[in-house]
Coordinates of C-alpha atoms in Angstrom, one line a residue:
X1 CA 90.0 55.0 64.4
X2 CA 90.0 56.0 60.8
X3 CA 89.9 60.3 59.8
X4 CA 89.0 61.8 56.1
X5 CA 91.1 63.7 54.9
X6 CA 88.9 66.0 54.6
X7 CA 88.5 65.8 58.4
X8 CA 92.1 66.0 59.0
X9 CA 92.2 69.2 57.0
X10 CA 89.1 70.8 58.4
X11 CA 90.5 70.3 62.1
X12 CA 94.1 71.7 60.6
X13 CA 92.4 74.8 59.7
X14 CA 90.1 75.0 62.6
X15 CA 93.8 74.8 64.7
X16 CA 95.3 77.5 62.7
X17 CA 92.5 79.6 63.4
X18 CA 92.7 79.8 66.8
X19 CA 96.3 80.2 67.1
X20 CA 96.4 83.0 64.3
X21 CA 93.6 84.9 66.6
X22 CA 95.2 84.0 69.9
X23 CA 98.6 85.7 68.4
X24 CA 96.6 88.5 67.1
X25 CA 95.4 89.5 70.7
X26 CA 98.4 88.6 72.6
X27 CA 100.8 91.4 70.6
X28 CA 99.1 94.9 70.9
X29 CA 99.3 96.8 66.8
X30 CA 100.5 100.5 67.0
X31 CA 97.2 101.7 66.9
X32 CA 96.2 100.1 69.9
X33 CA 99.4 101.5 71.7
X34 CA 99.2 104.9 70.8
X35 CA 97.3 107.1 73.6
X36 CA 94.4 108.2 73.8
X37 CA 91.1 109.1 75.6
X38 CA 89.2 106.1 77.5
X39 CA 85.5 106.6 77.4
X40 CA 83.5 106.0 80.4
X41 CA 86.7 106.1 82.5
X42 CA 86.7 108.3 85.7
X43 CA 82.6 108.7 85.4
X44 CA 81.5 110.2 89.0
X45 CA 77.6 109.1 87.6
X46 CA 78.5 105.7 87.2
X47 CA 76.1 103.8 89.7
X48 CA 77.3 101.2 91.8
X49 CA 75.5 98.2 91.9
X50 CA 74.9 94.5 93.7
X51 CA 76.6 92.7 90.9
X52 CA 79.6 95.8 91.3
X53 CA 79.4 97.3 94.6
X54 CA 83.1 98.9 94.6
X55 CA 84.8 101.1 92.3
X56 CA 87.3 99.5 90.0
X57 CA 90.9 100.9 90.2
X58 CA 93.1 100.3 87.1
X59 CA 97.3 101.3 88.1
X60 CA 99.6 101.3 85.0
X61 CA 103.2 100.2 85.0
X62 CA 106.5 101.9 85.0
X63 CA 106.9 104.2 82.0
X64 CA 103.3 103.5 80.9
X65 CA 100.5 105.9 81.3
X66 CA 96.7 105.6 81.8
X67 CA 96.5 104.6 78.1
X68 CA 97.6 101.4 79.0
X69 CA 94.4 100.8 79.9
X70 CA 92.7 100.9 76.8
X71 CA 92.2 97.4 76.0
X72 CA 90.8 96.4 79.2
X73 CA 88.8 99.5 80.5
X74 CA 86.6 99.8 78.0
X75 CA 85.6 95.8 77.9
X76 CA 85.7 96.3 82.0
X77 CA 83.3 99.2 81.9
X78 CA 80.8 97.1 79.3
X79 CA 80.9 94.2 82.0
X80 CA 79.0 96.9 84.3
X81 CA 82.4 98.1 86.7
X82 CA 82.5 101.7 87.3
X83 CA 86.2 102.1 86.3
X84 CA 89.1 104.5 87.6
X85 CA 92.7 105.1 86.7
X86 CA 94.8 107.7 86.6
X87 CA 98.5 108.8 85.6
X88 CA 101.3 108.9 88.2
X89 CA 104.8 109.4 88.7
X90 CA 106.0 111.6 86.2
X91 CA 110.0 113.0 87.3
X92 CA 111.6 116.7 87.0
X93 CA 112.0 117.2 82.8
X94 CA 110.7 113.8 82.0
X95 CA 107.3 114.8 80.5
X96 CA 106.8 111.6 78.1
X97 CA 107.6 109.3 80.7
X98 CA 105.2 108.4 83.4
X99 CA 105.7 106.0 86.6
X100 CA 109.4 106.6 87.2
X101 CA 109.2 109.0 90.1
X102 CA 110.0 107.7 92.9
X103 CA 107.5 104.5 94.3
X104 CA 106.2 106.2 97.9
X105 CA 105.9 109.3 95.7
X106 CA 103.6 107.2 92.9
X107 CA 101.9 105.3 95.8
X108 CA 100.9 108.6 97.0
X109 CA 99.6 109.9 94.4
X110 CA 97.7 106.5 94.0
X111 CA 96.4 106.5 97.2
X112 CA 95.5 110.3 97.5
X113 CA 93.1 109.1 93.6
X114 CA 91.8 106.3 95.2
X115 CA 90.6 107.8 98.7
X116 CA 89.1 111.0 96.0
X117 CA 87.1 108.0 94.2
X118 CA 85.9 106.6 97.2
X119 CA 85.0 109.8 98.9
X120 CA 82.9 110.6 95.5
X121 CA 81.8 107.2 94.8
X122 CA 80.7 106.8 98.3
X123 CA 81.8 103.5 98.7
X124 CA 84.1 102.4 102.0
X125 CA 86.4 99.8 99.4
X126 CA 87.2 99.0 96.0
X127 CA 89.1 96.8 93.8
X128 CA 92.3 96.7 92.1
X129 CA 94.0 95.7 89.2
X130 CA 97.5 97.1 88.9
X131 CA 100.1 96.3 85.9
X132 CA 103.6 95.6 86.6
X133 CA 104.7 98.6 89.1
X134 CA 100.8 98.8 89.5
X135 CA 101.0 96.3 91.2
X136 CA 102.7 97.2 93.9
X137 CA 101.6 100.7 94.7
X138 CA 98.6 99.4 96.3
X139 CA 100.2 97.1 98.5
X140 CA 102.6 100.1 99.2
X141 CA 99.0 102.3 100.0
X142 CA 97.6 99.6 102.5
X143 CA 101.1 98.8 104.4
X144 CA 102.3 102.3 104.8
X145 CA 99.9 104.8 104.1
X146 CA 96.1 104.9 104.9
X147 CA 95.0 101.8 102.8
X148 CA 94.6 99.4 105.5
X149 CA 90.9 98.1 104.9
X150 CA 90.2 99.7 101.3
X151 CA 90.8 97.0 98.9
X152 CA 89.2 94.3 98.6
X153 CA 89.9 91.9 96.0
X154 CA 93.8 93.3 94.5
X155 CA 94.8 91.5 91.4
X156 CA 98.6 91.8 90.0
X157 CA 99.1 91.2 86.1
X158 CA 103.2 90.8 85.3
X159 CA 103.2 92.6 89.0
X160 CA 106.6 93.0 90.2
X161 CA 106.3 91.5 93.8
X162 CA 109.6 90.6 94.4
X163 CA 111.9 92.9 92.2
X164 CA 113.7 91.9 88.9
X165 CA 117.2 91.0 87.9
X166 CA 116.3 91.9 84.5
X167 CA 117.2 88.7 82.8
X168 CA 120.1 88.5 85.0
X169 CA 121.2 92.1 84.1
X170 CA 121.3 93.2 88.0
X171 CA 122.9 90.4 89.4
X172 CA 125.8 90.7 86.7
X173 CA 126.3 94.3 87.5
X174 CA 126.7 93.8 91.0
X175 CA 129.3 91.1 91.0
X176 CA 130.9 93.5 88.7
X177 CA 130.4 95.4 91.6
X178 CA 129.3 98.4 89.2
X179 CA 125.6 98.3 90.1
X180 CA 126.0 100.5 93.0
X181 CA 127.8 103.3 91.2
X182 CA 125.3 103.6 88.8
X183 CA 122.4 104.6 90.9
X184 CA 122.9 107.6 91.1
X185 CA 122.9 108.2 87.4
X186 CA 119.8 106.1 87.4
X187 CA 118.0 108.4 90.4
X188 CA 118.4 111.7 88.6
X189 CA 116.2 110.2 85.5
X190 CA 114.1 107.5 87.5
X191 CA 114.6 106.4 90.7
X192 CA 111.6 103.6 90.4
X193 CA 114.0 102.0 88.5
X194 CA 117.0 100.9 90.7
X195 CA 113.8 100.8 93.6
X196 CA 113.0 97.4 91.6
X197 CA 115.9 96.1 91.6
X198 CA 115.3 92.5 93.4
X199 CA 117.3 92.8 97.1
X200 CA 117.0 96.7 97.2
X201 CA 116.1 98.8 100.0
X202 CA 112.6 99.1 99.0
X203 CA 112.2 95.8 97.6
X204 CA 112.8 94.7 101.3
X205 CA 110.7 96.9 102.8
X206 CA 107.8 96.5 100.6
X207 CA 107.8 93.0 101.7
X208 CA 109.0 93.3 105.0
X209 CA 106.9 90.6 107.5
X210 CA 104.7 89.2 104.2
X211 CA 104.2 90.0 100.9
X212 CA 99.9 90.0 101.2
X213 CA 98.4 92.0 103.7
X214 CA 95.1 90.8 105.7
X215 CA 91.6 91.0 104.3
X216 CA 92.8 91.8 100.7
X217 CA 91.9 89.1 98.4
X218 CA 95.1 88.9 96.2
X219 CA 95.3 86.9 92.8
X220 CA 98.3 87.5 90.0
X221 CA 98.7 86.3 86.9
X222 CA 102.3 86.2 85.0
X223 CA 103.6 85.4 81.6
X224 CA 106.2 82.7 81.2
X225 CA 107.9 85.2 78.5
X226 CA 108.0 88.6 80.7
X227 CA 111.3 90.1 80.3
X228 CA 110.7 92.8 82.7
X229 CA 110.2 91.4 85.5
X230 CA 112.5 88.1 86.4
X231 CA 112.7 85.7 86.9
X232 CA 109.0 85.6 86.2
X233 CA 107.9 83.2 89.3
X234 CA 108.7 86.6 91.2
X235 CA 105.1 87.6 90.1
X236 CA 103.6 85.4 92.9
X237 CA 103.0 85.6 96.0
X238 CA 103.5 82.8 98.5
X239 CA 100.8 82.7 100.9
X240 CA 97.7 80.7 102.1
X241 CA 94.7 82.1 99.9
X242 CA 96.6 83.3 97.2
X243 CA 95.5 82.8 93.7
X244 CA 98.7 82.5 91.4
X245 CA 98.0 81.6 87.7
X246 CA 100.3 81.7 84.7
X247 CA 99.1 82.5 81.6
X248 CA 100.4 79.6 79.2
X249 CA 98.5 77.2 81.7
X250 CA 95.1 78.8 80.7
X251 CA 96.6 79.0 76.5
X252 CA 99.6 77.3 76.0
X253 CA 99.9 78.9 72.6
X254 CA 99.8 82.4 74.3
X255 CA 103.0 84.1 73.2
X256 CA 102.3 87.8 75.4
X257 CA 105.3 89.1 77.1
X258 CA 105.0 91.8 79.8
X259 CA 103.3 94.7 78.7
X260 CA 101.8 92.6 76.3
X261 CA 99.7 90.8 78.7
X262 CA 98.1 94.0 79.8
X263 CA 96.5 93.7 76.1
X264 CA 95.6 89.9 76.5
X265 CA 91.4 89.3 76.4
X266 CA 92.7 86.0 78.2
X267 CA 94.0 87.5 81.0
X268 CA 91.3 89.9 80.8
X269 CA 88.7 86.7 81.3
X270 CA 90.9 85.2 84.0
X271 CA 91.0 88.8 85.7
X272 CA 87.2 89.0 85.7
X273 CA 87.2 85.8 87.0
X274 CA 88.9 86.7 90.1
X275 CA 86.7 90.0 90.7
X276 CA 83.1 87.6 90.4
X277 CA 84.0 84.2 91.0
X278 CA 80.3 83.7 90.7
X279 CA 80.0 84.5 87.0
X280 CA 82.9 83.2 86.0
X281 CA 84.1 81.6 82.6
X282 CA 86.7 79.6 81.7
X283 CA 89.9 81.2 80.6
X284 CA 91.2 79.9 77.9
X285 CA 92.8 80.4 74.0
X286 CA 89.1 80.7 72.7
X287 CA 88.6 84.1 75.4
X288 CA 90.2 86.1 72.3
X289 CA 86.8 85.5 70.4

């Protein structure tokens, strides 16, 4: 098969678009990180419908607020969601930190939001999307608070299921046998911290006889550069029913990393995906148009 020049060229350009757009969206610009207000977030009028019958819960990650959010909310709340999020887990004198307290603190405060918006809302369950640490607190809600039987479909982007040894950072300390003797340092600024840490204490009691709990519908989605959480297969969870999707499998060319992702429009189409199978699209590098 024979190709123009002028063909070859065309398709060239046609490449480098898509890849110069894909890039664009996968790394947030400091306008899009800085904070501020979400509109139409945390609106007690918004109706629930057929098509959306349950509130929409959006957690942030560690050291994140509800600003996070603001790529995704605002497309969520166009798509017709009635959408909810909140900041947790702020710590002593930490004021510009959020999400380090400790976790059963932050998946208290979570749950005590959550059961506010379905008292107000009216609704008996709702759905969840939580980023990185947010992706845990509901988990933590359902297995050992009162959140048996209030989610519904839970989806975990970057979540950190399993712990992290932070590129190997953890598991280095400890055979240095110096991990140890730094937690207490580490628990009198943020004690979510070491609580991550894959192996500890909480880690194994978060996922203490499963990692899913029954009736949730549970998807997550990782990035093959996260840096956060590792190694990134952690993301997962291994159990029948469980949707587990990385990200360079839908765009190969997708360069996000972990909080990154939370600003991807192609994780955005794969998480609607997961909360109406029925409407779905396909995820892909041309969701960032």
């Amino acid at each position: 098969m024979k190709f123009s020049i002028a063909f070859v060229l065309s398709t060239a350009a046609a490449a480098l678009t898509i890849f110069s757009s894909v890039q664009a969206a996968a790394i947030p610009t400091p306008v899009e990180i800085q904070k501020r207000d979400i509109e139409g977030l945390n609106n007690y009028a918004c109706k629930l419908t057929p098509a959306h019958p349950r509130p929409l819960l959006l957690v942030h990650g560690t050291a994140l607020d509800v600003s996070a959010w603001s790529t995704w909310a605002p497309l969520l709340i166009k798509e017709g969601y009635c959408v909810f999020g909140q900041t947790y887990g702020k710590y002593k004198n930490i004021p510009l930190l959020a999400a380090i307290a400790p976790i059963e603190d932050s998946a208290q405060e979570v749950a005590n939001f959550a059961n506010d918006v379905l008292t107000r809302m009216n609704a008996t369950q709702l759905d969840y999307i939580g980023h990185s640490q947010g992706g845990i607190l509901g988990r933590y809600w359902i297995k050992y608070l009162d959140g048996a039987g209030k989610i519904n479909r839970m989806i975990g982007v970057s979540p950190i299921q399993h712990g992290t040894t932070l590129d190997g950072v953890t598991t280095l300390a400890s055979a240095l046998h110096i991990l140890k003797s730094g937690q207490p340092l580490l628990d009198s600024v943020a004690p979510a911290l070491y609580q991550m840490i894959v192996g500890s204490p909480f880690m194994q009691k978060l996922n203490a006889g499963g990692d899913t709990s029954p009736g949730v519908i549970q998807s997550n989605i990782a990035t093959r550069y996260d840096e956060v959480v590792t190694p990134w297969k952690t993301c997962y969870q291994d159990a029948p029913g469980v949707t587990n999707t990385l990200l360079q499998d839908l765009c190969p060319i997708a360069l996000n990393e972990h909080l990154a992702i939370i600003y991807s429009k192609i994780a955005l189409r794969w998480a609607l995906n997961q909360l109406d199978p029925s409407t779905a699209k396909t995820a892909n590098c041309l969701s960032v148009f």
